[in-house]
């Protein structure tokens, strides 16, 4: 999956960074969660490079997502750069699911 992405090196770096961030927060992804997350990160990097923006989301829809998950997602969005604010909300679901073992 990573090898077929537009920028395999950038993807590998961000996936490694995200795993490290999650582990520091005592969040561990299953193999399936990591595969889905990696695909999402690839798309985020593509949007960052192309300038494409996700449509705005209503933050209230994410009111039950933990601050921890939102903060981790925000850190990733900032690291990638050039992304819409909506990205952190959508990405936070990956952290929340892993944290809650969903």
Coordinates of C-alpha atoms in Angstrom, one line a residue:
X1 CA 0.0 0.0 0.0
X2 CA 2.7 2.5 1.0
X3 CA 4.9 1.5 -2.0
X4 CA 2.1 2.3 -4.4
X5 CA 1.4 5.8 -2.9
X6 CA 2.4 9.0 -4.7
X7 CA 5.1 9.7 -2.1
X8 CA 6.1 6.4 -0.3
X9 CA 8.9 8.1 1.7
X10 CA 6.6 10.8 3.1
X11 CA 3.9 8.2 3.9
X12 CA 6.4 5.9 5.7
X13 CA 7.7 8.8 7.8
X14 CA 4.2 10.0 8.9
X15 CA 2.9 6.4 9.6
X16 CA 6.0 5.9 11.8
X17 CA 5.4 9.2 13.5
X18 CA 1.7 8.4 14.1
X19 CA 2.5 5.0 15.6
X20 CA 5.0 6.6 17.9
X21 CA 2.6 9.3 19.0
X22 CA -0.1 6.8 19.6
X23 CA 2.2 4.5 21.6
X24 CA 3.4 7.5 23.8
X25 CA -0.3 8.0 24.5
X26 CA -0.7 4.3 25.3
X27 CA -2.9 3.7 22.2
X28 CA -2.2 0.6 20.1
X29 CA -3.6 -0.1 16.7
X30 CA -4.7 -3.6 15.6
X31 CA -3.3 -4.7 12.2
X32 CA -6.7 -3.9 10.5
X33 CA -6.9 -0.5 12.2
X34 CA -3.3 0.3 11.1
X35 CA -4.1 -0.6 7.5
X36 CA -7.2 1.6 7.5
X37 CA -5.2 4.4 9.2
X38 CA -2.4 4.1 6.7
X39 CA -4.8 4.4 3.8
X40 CA -6.3 7.5 5.4
X41 CA -2.8 9.0 6.0
X42 CA -2.0 8.4 2.3
X43 CA -5.1 10.3 1.3
X44 CA -4.3 13.1 3.7
X45 CA -0.8 13.5 2.3
X46 CA -2.3 13.5 -1.3
X47 CA -4.7 16.3 -0.3
X48 CA -1.9 18.2 1.4
X49 CA 0.1 18.2 -1.9
X50 CA -2.9 18.8 -4.2
X51 CA -4.5 21.5 -2.2
X52 CA -7.8 19.6 -2.1
X53 CA -9.8 20.3 1.1
X54 CA -12.3 18.1 2.9
X55 CA -15.7 19.7 3.3
X56 CA -16.2 21.3 6.7
X57 CA -17.6 19.1 9.4
X58 CA -19.7 20.1 12.4
X59 CA -17.4 19.8 15.4
X60 CA -20.5 18.9 17.5
X61 CA -20.7 15.6 15.7
X62 CA -17.4 14.7 17.4
X63 CA -18.4 15.9 20.9
X64 CA -18.0 12.5 22.3
X65 CA -14.5 12.0 20.9
X66 CA -11.9 12.4 23.7
X67 CA -9.6 15.4 23.9
X68 CA -6.7 13.0 23.8
X69 CA -7.8 11.6 20.4
X70 CA -8.5 15.1 19.0
X71 CA -5.1 16.4 20.2
X72 CA -3.3 13.5 18.6
X73 CA -5.1 14.0 15.4
X74 CA -4.4 17.7 15.5
X75 CA -0.7 17.0 15.9
X76 CA -0.7 14.8 12.8
X77 CA -2.6 17.4 10.8
X78 CA -0.1 20.0 11.8
X79 CA 2.8 17.7 10.9
X80 CA 1.4 17.0 7.4
X81 CA 0.4 20.6 6.9
X82 CA -1.8 22.4 4.3
X83 CA -4.9 20.5 5.4
X84 CA -8.4 21.7 6.3
X85 CA -9.5 21.8 9.9
X86 CA -12.0 19.0 9.2
X87 CA -9.1 16.6 8.8
X88 CA -8.4 16.5 12.6
X89 CA -12.0 15.5 13.4
X90 CA -12.1 12.7 10.8
X91 CA -8.6 11.4 11.8
X92 CA -9.5 11.5 15.5
X93 CA -11.9 8.6 15.0
X94 CA -8.9 6.3 14.3
X95 CA -7.3 7.2 17.6
X96 CA -10.6 6.9 19.4
X97 CA -11.4 3.5 18.0
X98 CA -8.0 2.1 18.9
X99 CA -8.1 3.7 22.4
X100 CA -11.5 2.1 23.0
X101 CA -10.6 -1.1 21.3
X102 CA -13.4 -0.9 18.8

